[in-house]
Amino acid sequence: MAFLDDALEVTSRRHGNVTVIDIKGDVTTFADAKITEAYTAATEAGAQKLVLNFHHSNYINSAGIAILIRIVTSCGRHGQKLAMSGLNEHFQKIFRMVGLSQYADIHETEEQAVAALTGA
Amino acid sequence: MAFLDDALEVTSRRHGNVTVIDIKGDVTTFADAKITEAYTAATEAGAQKLVLNFHHSNYINSAGIAILIRIVTSCGRHGQKLAMSGLNEHFQKIFRMVGLSQYADIHETEEQAVAALTGA
Amino acid sequence: MRRPWSSKRARSTEQPIELRLPSCLGYEKVAMDTAAVIAERMGFGPDRVAGLRTAVSEAVTNAIEHGNQGVRNAEVHVVMAIQDDTLIICVRDQNYHQFDRSYGIQRPDLQRALRGEDVGWGMWLIRQFVDEVEFTGVPNGGNEVRMVLRA
Amino acid sequence: MRRPWSSKRARSTEQPIELRLPSCLGYEKVAMDTAAVIAERMGFGPDRVAGLRTAVSEAVTNAIEHGNQGVRNAEVHVVMAIQDDTLIICVRDQNYHQFDRSYGIQRPDLQRALRGEDVGWGMWLIRQFVDEVEFTGVPNGGNEVRMVLRA
Ligand SMILES: Nc1ncnc2c1ncn2[C@@H]1O[C@H](COP(=O)(O)OP(=O)(O)O)[C@@H](O)[C@H]1O
Ligand SMILES: Nc1ncnc2c1ncn2[C@@H]1O[C@H](COP(=O)(O)OP(=O)(O)O)[C@@H](O)[C@H]1O
């Protein structure tokens, strides 16, 4: 059973030339290793376009935001394009407030994010 | 605002010769007066077929069950037919466990309850 | 920022969670909701959680109505312990009022209730929805209902 | 059965609800969930409740990480008071560790964060989502974050 355990699931898929990283579970300090690993693996595999898909995350805290900021920084360094999808309204708002939306387009659905990056 | 206050809303409607009593809110000891009043008014108006429609109740406790048992008793005394609708699975199960389902047919929707009583 | 204390994460053998509620009807909803969200996060399914809601609500209602009846500024304590996949919830009141702890073992008689007799459904409902239930006294002089929900 | 004490129902001026949590990351979710269900029952809309979830989660996380850091068997106390349409939530830790209470008044600098500097978002997020926030010490020697959510 989950509760306090790290029930986070992070998996990667390819949609054409876009890599979708699915994040299911709490995005807190405990999510750091798994999310960073998935991002690093995608980058080492040559991914230039990435979607972080939060469809199943209901809890993202400030430590989670710090993880995502580090990924934004790393994407900038590697010349990668980054988009986010599946965030509920509250977390979309937080990401805009923090300023993350200037560095990663925020889309409602994964399909929209993939389409936008594919066209980009 | 609601919380501990008695935010229960009990209203009555007619569907042909069936009286539907809508119960929205917590069915606890605080619901007694309002539910009993609505039932009594319907009975005085000559209602012979009644539906208790719980579509918006997520909390029914043992005191609420006791209220409903008193209504079942009174329906028996007045020769009224009684049905219930809109209960979620948990409360359907409780009503069956308690034995209330022997005295009032339990239907998923108000429409089904009204149809069954209209045909009866 | 990296957090050095991320290793100090919660384990299932930690101290319990404690909820202290005013002894007034209505507050049982807070206990019911809190127990439910904990059980949900532990991974219990909707039917188990719905049953737990009823059990906790009835136990706290009894603590308010019977255990603490008449005690000014009384409290109800709800102690919730997560032990691996098991959730243990103890509901404590403050006013020791000896009662028949076999209540609710037998199914209450609906026929009697329909005849207008007083029939309590609370203790019986509690027993239907948790895997284990025990009614005891606590050292400070109150009743405790201990309910166990297993995966 | 008729309950003679049904008149003794909860009023908004009653004692507060208190939640005591082990000082371990993860338990902030219990505080967040409990505060959320209380706010929902009070009638606050989904956006206000979502904001409160974030504020409570950040305040409790800070109490665990900063306030109680290193204290064995430390607890976090979350005191929730319903005053008419207003919900007041106080998060208390046990280890008085003086800190700059003006933190989070200014929006943290994303550019600095992107350069890899430590930037804390918690205190700022708390301020964004509640109507009033106050950081104080409590007599027993800990920090208190007092958050007010108004209808
Ligand atoms: N916490 C308690 N303290 C004292 N007596 C209790 C407590 N819980 C239950 N009881 C006793 O057990 C009886 C049965 O309880 P219950 O089945 O919940 O029905 P009800 O509360 O409707 O009477 C109560 O009437 C009361 O006498
Ligand atoms: N309960 C507390 N006890 C002690 N210090 C605190 C507490 N809450 C916040 N602080 C201080 O305020 C700083 C800013 O907090 P915050 O904005 O949440 O960012 P972070 O926790 O990521 O550092 C913390 O780094 C800490 O020094």
XYZ file of C-alpha atoms and ligand atoms in Angstrom:
596
model
C 0.000 0.000 0.000
C 0.988 3.528 -0.676
C 0.309 6.438 1.712
C 3.720 7.538 2.863
C 5.668 5.261 0.613
C 7.053 6.445 -2.628
C 4.302 5.205 -4.903
C 5.426 7.515 -7.692
C 5.557 5.940 -11.137
C 7.640 7.604 -13.813
C 7.669 6.074 -17.283
C 8.772 7.288 -20.710
C 7.211 6.787 -24.145
C 7.940 8.091 -27.634
C 5.388 9.803 -29.878
C 7.248 10.370 -33.130
C 10.138 12.639 -32.178
C 8.557 13.656 -28.863
C 9.398 11.886 -25.604
C 6.521 11.811 -23.118
C 7.474 11.308 -19.483
C 4.422 10.179 -17.527
C 4.424 11.176 -13.888
C 1.853 9.431 -11.717
C 1.860 10.226 -8.039
C 3.058 12.875 -5.615
C 5.650 15.300 -6.968
C 7.574 16.035 -3.780
C 11.164 15.738 -2.656
C 10.821 11.932 -2.875
C 10.112 12.192 -6.597
C 13.472 13.776 -7.353
C 15.503 10.661 -8.193
C 12.884 9.042 -10.405
C 11.981 12.154 -12.402
C 15.601 13.219 -12.843
C 16.548 9.694 -13.915
C 13.814 9.555 -16.541
C 14.811 12.952 -17.861
C 18.506 12.038 -17.951
C 17.813 8.755 -19.752
C 15.693 10.558 -22.364
C 18.409 13.172 -22.832
C 21.099 10.529 -23.217
C 18.878 8.856 -25.828
C 18.970 12.136 -27.735
C 15.493 13.504 -26.945
C 15.099 17.068 -28.215
C 11.394 17.468 -27.480
C 9.948 16.457 -24.116
C 6.506 16.433 -22.509
C 6.133 16.062 -18.757
C 2.665 14.534 -18.459
C 1.184 14.963 -14.975
C -2.143 13.433 -15.694
C -2.279 11.503 -12.459
C -0.632 13.872 -9.994
C -2.811 15.581 -7.417
C -0.040 16.773 -5.175
C 2.893 18.889 -6.274
C 4.635 20.899 -3.585
C 7.436 23.461 -3.544
C 10.075 20.722 -3.514
C 8.452 19.317 -6.641
C 8.541 22.748 -8.240
C 12.276 22.916 -7.472
C 12.766 19.599 -9.299
C 10.971 20.939 -12.352
C 13.005 24.155 -12.302
C 16.176 22.074 -12.454
C 14.787 20.225 -15.468
C 13.926 23.519 -17.169
C 17.520 24.671 -16.577
C 18.880 21.447 -17.987
C 16.598 21.615 -21.022
C 17.910 25.113 -21.713
C 21.479 23.854 -21.486
C 20.745 20.976 -23.878
C 18.689 23.037 -26.306
C 15.633 20.853 -25.654
C 12.026 21.961 -26.040
C 9.839 21.235 -23.010
C 6.069 21.150 -22.573
C 3.810 20.085 -19.710
C 0.382 18.488 -19.797
C -2.247 17.019 -17.562
C -1.921 19.564 -14.785
C -5.148 20.410 -13.026
C -6.197 24.073 -12.868
C -4.568 24.664 -9.521
C -1.152 23.471 -10.602
C -1.426 25.247 -13.954
C -2.008 28.407 -11.938
C 0.960 27.705 -9.662
C 3.235 27.031 -12.636
C 2.170 30.340 -14.169
C 2.663 32.156 -10.847
C 6.137 30.708 -10.435
C 6.983 31.638 -14.018
C 7.573 28.105 -15.272
C 5.074 28.691 -18.077
C 7.610 31.022 -19.733
C 9.954 28.073 -20.183
C 7.550 25.255 -20.913
C 4.216 25.516 -22.690
C 1.395 24.230 -20.548
C -1.253 22.206 -22.367
C -4.421 20.606 -21.127
C -3.839 17.209 -22.696
C -0.865 15.134 -23.688
C -2.151 15.075 -27.279
C -2.138 18.876 -27.461
C 1.367 19.036 -26.008
C 2.689 16.414 -28.415
C 1.000 18.118 -31.389
C 2.430 21.526 -30.425
C 5.970 20.156 -30.053
C 5.717 18.050 -33.228
C 4.789 21.162 -35.182
C 7.481 23.252 -33.495
C -21.624 28.297 5.088
C -22.550 24.804 5.983
C -20.221 22.373 7.814
C -21.886 21.813 11.157
C -24.992 23.748 10.405
C -28.096 22.041 9.261
C -27.696 22.597 5.557
C -30.204 19.849 4.774
C -32.725 20.696 2.075
C -35.921 18.700 1.887
C -38.390 19.497 -0.880
C -41.399 17.704 -2.341
C -42.587 17.365 -5.945
C -45.367 15.450 -7.683
C -44.853 13.123 -10.642
C -48.344 12.039 -11.584
C -49.678 10.265 -8.511
C -46.218 9.812 -7.005
C -44.783 12.275 -4.475
C -40.994 12.631 -4.630
C -39.305 13.932 -1.506
C -35.827 15.179 -2.383
C -33.307 14.941 0.420
C -30.100 16.878 -0.104
C -27.579 16.846 2.703
C -26.648 14.852 5.776
C -29.267 12.427 7.029
C -28.504 12.503 10.750
C -30.437 13.323 13.884
C -30.609 16.967 12.729
C -32.564 15.889 9.645
C -35.427 14.464 11.663
C -37.715 17.494 11.790
C -37.389 18.420 8.128
C -37.818 14.918 6.740
C -40.710 14.081 9.060
C -42.395 17.381 8.205
C -42.145 16.762 4.471
C -43.499 13.249 4.900
C -46.368 14.435 7.105
C -47.318 17.218 4.693
C -47.357 14.742 1.779
C -49.465 12.332 3.792
C -51.931 15.043 4.770
C -52.153 15.971 1.079
C -53.259 12.379 0.460
C -50.048 10.926 -1.017
C -50.324 7.162 -1.455
C -47.064 6.609 -3.325
C -43.820 8.156 -2.121
C -40.217 8.224 -3.254
C -37.457 9.317 -0.910
C -34.822 10.589 -3.327
C -31.365 10.756 -1.748
C -29.519 11.854 -4.792
C -27.394 14.372 -2.947
C -26.778 12.685 0.385
C -23.309 11.371 1.094
C -23.747 10.890 4.805
C -26.485 8.839 6.414
C -25.808 7.565 9.927
C -27.645 5.303 12.348
C -29.796 8.188 13.572
C -30.798 8.796 9.956
C -31.662 5.130 9.579
C -33.896 5.421 12.645
C -35.742 8.340 11.011
C -36.355 6.255 7.904
C -37.576 3.296 9.944
C -40.180 5.549 11.539
C -41.310 6.647 8.081
C -41.556 3.007 6.969
C -43.728 2.300 10.012
C -45.934 5.264 9.279
C -46.258 4.296 5.600
C -47.416 0.849 6.705
C -49.995 2.428 9.003
C -51.277 4.699 6.209
C -51.216 2.006 3.523
C -48.698 4.029 1.496
C -46.222 2.560 -0.959
C -42.642 3.706 -0.414
C -39.568 3.573 -2.637
C -36.080 5.010 -2.328
C -33.721 6.275 -5.006
C -30.386 7.939 -5.485
C -28.574 6.053 -2.742
C -24.938 5.325 -3.470
C -23.779 1.704 -3.320
C -22.680 1.940 0.281
C -26.037 3.159 1.557
C -27.933 0.719 -0.664
C -25.896 -1.992 1.026
C -26.619 -0.613 4.509
C -30.349 -0.376 3.769
C -30.316 -4.005 2.628
C -28.314 -5.061 5.707
C -30.719 -3.278 8.022
C -33.669 -4.856 6.231
C -35.230 -1.597 5.003
C -35.226 -2.942 1.441
C -38.007 -5.343 2.442
C -40.280 -2.381 3.073
C -39.221 0.037 0.387
C -37.927 -0.872 -3.071
C -34.520 0.602 -3.691
C -33.948 1.983 -7.175
C -30.886 3.539 -8.743
C -32.652 6.592 -10.144
C -35.683 8.662 -9.294
C -37.132 7.868 -12.741
C -36.960 4.134 -12.079
C -38.554 4.561 -8.652
C -41.367 6.722 -10.031
C -41.964 4.310 -12.933
C -42.103 1.310 -10.600
C -44.582 3.013 -8.252
C -46.686 4.402 -11.097
C -47.071 0.873 -12.484
C -47.765 -0.593 -9.047
C 16.823 22.530 -3.392
C 18.283 19.232 -2.145
C 16.931 18.276 1.203
C 19.351 16.427 3.430
C 16.516 15.130 5.609
C 14.762 13.387 2.753
C 16.040 10.156 4.228
C 13.971 10.824 7.341
C 10.777 9.813 5.677
C 7.780 8.386 7.361
C 7.815 4.698 8.096
C 4.831 2.640 9.042
C 6.076 2.142 12.587
C 6.015 5.838 13.417
C 3.970 7.509 16.104
C 0.255 7.631 15.454
C -1.748 10.517 14.107
C -4.022 12.064 16.703
C -7.161 14.062 16.174
C -8.856 15.890 19.048
C -12.404 16.989 18.474
C -14.904 19.002 20.492
C -17.584 16.723 21.869
C -20.399 18.018 19.684
C -22.428 16.261 17.039
C -21.220 17.291 13.618
C -17.535 16.901 14.434
C -17.782 13.161 13.804
C -17.672 14.192 10.145
C -14.139 15.500 10.602
C -13.017 12.152 12.025
C -14.852 10.266 9.297
C -13.310 12.380 6.527
C -9.802 12.222 7.985
C -9.926 8.452 8.437
C -11.256 8.115 4.892
C -8.505 10.119 3.238
C -5.849 8.217 5.170
C -7.392 4.894 4.137
C -7.622 6.092 0.525
C -3.975 7.092 0.509
C -3.117 3.683 1.966
C -4.791 2.145 -1.055
C -8.031 0.781 0.422
C -10.792 0.534 -2.191
C -13.943 2.686 -2.266
C -16.161 0.080 -0.575
C -13.736 -0.437 2.328
C -13.365 3.325 2.708
C -17.143 3.844 2.680
C -17.500 1.201 5.386
C -14.760 2.790 7.462
C -16.536 6.148 7.162
C -19.640 4.625 8.701
C -17.706 2.813 11.454
C -15.754 5.928 12.475
C -18.808 8.145 12.317
C -20.785 5.788 14.570
C -17.931 5.367 17.052
C -17.376 9.114 17.362
C -21.104 9.797 17.566
C -21.341 7.313 20.447
C -18.362 8.946 22.163
C -20.070 12.340 21.890
C -23.567 11.203 22.823
C -22.943 8.466 25.352
C -19.324 8.583 26.513
C -19.008 12.319 27.036
C -22.638 13.179 27.578
C -22.969 16.083 29.931
C -19.261 16.682 30.330
C -18.452 20.308 29.706
C -15.562 20.963 27.326
C -15.151 17.257 26.784
C -13.107 16.040 23.866
C -13.080 13.022 21.638
C -9.659 11.656 20.713
C -9.211 9.714 17.552
C -5.852 7.975 17.321
C -4.935 6.580 13.926
C -1.943 4.316 13.455
C -0.671 3.006 10.167
C 1.108 -0.317 10.606
C 2.256 -1.511 7.227
C -0.974 -2.182 5.336
C -3.151 -2.066 8.450
C -4.994 0.972 9.726
C -5.859 1.022 13.429
C -8.286 3.651 14.640
C -9.049 4.180 18.328
C -11.871 6.465 19.380
C -11.649 7.587 22.985
C -14.077 9.518 25.107
C -13.488 10.912 28.584
C -16.425 9.887 30.678
C -16.233 6.315 31.823
C -19.738 5.050 31.579
C -19.750 1.281 31.813
C -21.790 -0.281 29.075
C -22.510 -3.657 27.641
C -19.703 -4.272 25.193
C -21.524 -7.134 23.579
C -23.924 -4.609 22.036
C -24.137 -4.990 18.321
C -22.907 -8.568 18.180
C -26.455 -9.567 17.411
C -28.185 -7.926 14.498
C -30.688 -5.409 15.914
C -34.301 -6.466 15.411
C -35.910 -4.404 12.679
C -39.364 -5.665 13.649
C -38.967 -4.188 17.105
C -37.735 -0.934 15.599
C -40.762 -0.875 13.291
C -42.979 -1.232 16.352
C -41.405 1.943 17.682
C -38.990 0.427 20.166
C -35.544 1.922 20.677
C -33.066 -0.088 18.667
C -29.476 1.111 18.278
C -27.771 0.376 14.990
C -24.423 2.049 15.675
C -22.437 -0.691 17.419
C -23.762 -3.258 14.972
C -22.799 -1.152 11.975
C -19.294 -0.665 13.365
C -18.877 -4.437 13.595
C -20.008 -4.905 9.988
C -17.426 -2.670 8.414
C -14.102 -3.231 10.156
C -12.028 -6.387 10.376
C -11.660 -6.228 14.135
C -13.327 -4.189 16.849
C -12.735 -4.057 20.547
C -14.486 -1.993 23.203
C -12.328 -1.268 26.230
C -11.751 1.286 28.913
C -8.710 3.544 28.892
C -6.557 4.358 31.939
C -7.674 7.998 32.126
C -11.221 6.809 32.583
C -13.059 6.717 29.334
C -14.192 4.254 26.742
C -12.146 3.237 23.778
C -13.358 1.674 20.595
C -10.466 0.121 18.703
C -11.139 -0.636 15.061
C -8.776 -2.417 12.709
C -8.913 -2.301 8.939
C -6.662 -4.781 7.135
C -5.597 -4.846 3.493
C -34.624 7.071 18.574
C -35.083 10.666 19.734
C -31.878 12.138 21.032
C -32.322 14.578 23.878
C -28.896 16.062 23.291
C -29.593 16.993 19.715
C -29.826 20.561 20.900
C -26.168 20.412 21.900
C -25.019 20.757 18.357
C -21.790 22.249 17.233
C -21.643 25.987 17.025
C -18.969 27.927 15.262
C -17.563 29.277 18.513
C -16.660 25.854 19.872
C -13.204 24.607 20.768
C -10.887 24.056 17.842
C -10.077 20.789 16.135
C -6.528 19.650 16.776
C -4.416 17.324 14.704
C -1.096 16.004 15.999
C 1.232 14.530 13.439
C 4.582 12.768 13.628
C 7.304 15.076 12.339
C 8.024 13.131 9.149
C 7.610 14.139 5.549
C 4.513 12.526 4.124
C 2.301 13.372 7.090
C 1.763 16.858 5.714
C -0.690 15.129 3.381
C -2.884 14.211 6.347
C -3.027 17.865 7.432
C -3.654 18.995 3.857
C -6.471 16.493 3.356
C -8.094 17.223 6.713
C -8.002 20.986 6.187
C -9.422 20.479 2.692
C -12.399 18.402 3.771
C -13.218 20.876 6.540
C -13.034 23.778 4.086
C -15.194 21.860 1.592
C -17.815 21.170 4.245
C -17.728 24.859 5.157
C -18.647 25.619 1.569
C -15.386 26.983 0.162
C -15.121 26.463 -3.597
C -12.679 24.099 -5.335
C -10.116 26.810 -6.140
C -9.998 28.096 -2.558
C -9.711 24.547 -1.261
C -6.913 23.732 -3.705
C -5.042 26.833 -2.546
C -5.544 25.921 1.083
C -4.165 22.445 0.374
C -0.968 24.004 -0.914
C -0.693 26.483 1.970
C -1.201 23.812 4.641
C 1.118 21.373 2.932
C 3.905 23.981 2.742
C 3.426 25.133 6.335
C 3.519 21.581 7.694
C 6.471 20.655 5.480
C 8.370 23.651 6.871
C 7.449 22.654 10.423
C 8.808 19.145 9.787
C 11.918 20.179 7.871
C 12.915 23.407 9.540
C 11.044 23.806 12.819
C 11.469 20.299 14.167
C 14.561 19.277 12.295
C 16.592 16.887 14.332
C 14.200 16.691 17.243
C 13.452 13.081 18.082
C 9.787 12.216 18.480
C 8.841 15.742 17.571
C 5.281 16.505 16.613
C 3.532 18.988 14.441
C 0.283 20.414 15.781
C -2.325 21.689 13.428
C -5.099 23.605 15.152
C -8.162 24.337 13.064
C -10.862 26.700 14.262
C -14.114 27.403 12.505
C -15.398 30.875 13.325
C -18.612 31.438 11.423
C -17.549 31.454 7.786
C -13.849 31.802 8.575
C -11.387 28.942 8.871
C -8.261 29.590 10.947
C -5.448 27.074 10.722
C -2.378 27.260 12.944
C 0.603 25.020 12.269
C 2.936 24.681 15.231
C 6.317 23.031 15.521
C 8.296 22.434 18.688
C 11.779 23.651 18.029
C 12.095 27.364 18.213
C 14.439 28.266 15.435
C 14.341 31.986 14.807
C 13.869 32.801 11.159
C 13.177 35.738 8.983
C 9.416 36.081 8.986
C 9.452 38.378 6.017
C 10.376 35.404 3.836
C 8.024 34.992 0.965
C 6.728 38.552 0.962
C 8.760 39.103 -2.164
C 8.224 36.777 -5.076
C 11.218 34.402 -5.225
C 13.475 35.067 -8.207
C 12.997 32.348 -10.824
C 16.106 33.507 -12.698
C 18.242 32.795 -9.642
C 16.575 29.420 -9.232
C 17.283 28.642 -12.904
C 20.948 29.450 -12.264
C 20.921 26.740 -9.624
C 20.669 28.926 -6.526
C 18.591 27.840 -3.556
C 15.258 29.581 -3.743
C 12.429 28.621 -1.391
C 8.888 28.794 -2.746
C 7.018 27.569 0.325
C 6.512 30.755 2.338
C 5.635 32.668 -0.814
C 3.094 30.064 -1.880
C 1.473 30.157 1.564
C 1.019 33.918 1.228
C -0.594 33.544 -2.195
C -3.380 31.241 -1.139
C -4.715 32.408 2.210
C -6.333 35.709 3.113
C -4.088 36.352 6.076
C -0.880 34.776 7.318
C 1.176 35.454 10.391
C 4.406 33.841 11.526
C 4.888 33.923 15.278
C 6.462 32.012 18.111
C 4.380 30.075 20.593
C 4.913 30.083 24.372
C 6.166 26.497 24.527
C 8.987 27.448 22.222
C 8.157 26.733 18.641
C 7.056 28.505 15.530
C 3.487 29.052 14.581
C 2.118 29.815 11.166
C -1.398 31.174 11.436
C -3.400 31.114 8.235
C -6.864 32.563 7.778
C -9.284 31.659 5.008
C -12.339 33.907 4.732
C -15.551 33.285 2.831
N -18.644 5.493 23.903
C -19.667 5.014 24.642
N -19.786 5.320 25.946
C -20.806 4.851 26.691
N -21.769 4.051 26.200
C -21.711 3.696 24.914
C -20.674 4.142 24.068
N -20.887 3.604 22.850
C -21.998 2.877 22.930
N -22.521 2.917 24.173
C -23.735 2.223 24.661
O -24.098 1.255 23.697
C -25.457 1.452 23.304
C -25.627 1.005 21.863
O -24.989 1.914 20.975
P -25.442 2.002 19.464
O -25.553 0.624 18.926
O -24.493 2.920 18.765
O -26.908 2.608 19.489
P -27.412 4.042 20.007
O -26.222 4.953 20.098
O -28.354 4.457 18.961
O -28.054 3.781 21.327
C -25.731 2.905 23.546
O -27.108 3.171 23.721
C -24.911 3.161 24.806
O -25.632 2.746 25.939
N 8.554 26.352 10.766
C 9.755 26.906 10.510
N 10.745 26.842 11.422
C 11.951 27.368 11.177
N 12.289 27.972 10.030
C 11.353 28.067 9.065
C 10.046 27.540 9.259
N 9.333 27.792 8.127
C 10.169 28.417 7.287
N 11.390 28.609 7.839
C 12.544 29.295 7.223
O 12.102 30.018 6.099
C 12.840 29.616 4.950
C 11.988 29.731 3.708
O 10.981 28.733 3.717
P 10.319 28.308 2.337
O 9.908 29.519 1.601
O 9.234 27.341 2.658
O 11.462 27.590 1.509
P 12.291 26.262 1.828
O 11.557 25.498 2.863
O 12.328 25.575 0.528
O 13.635 26.731 2.289
C 13.328 28.231 5.244
O 14.462 27.887 4.492
C 13.591 28.313 6.746
O 14.841 28.881 6.984
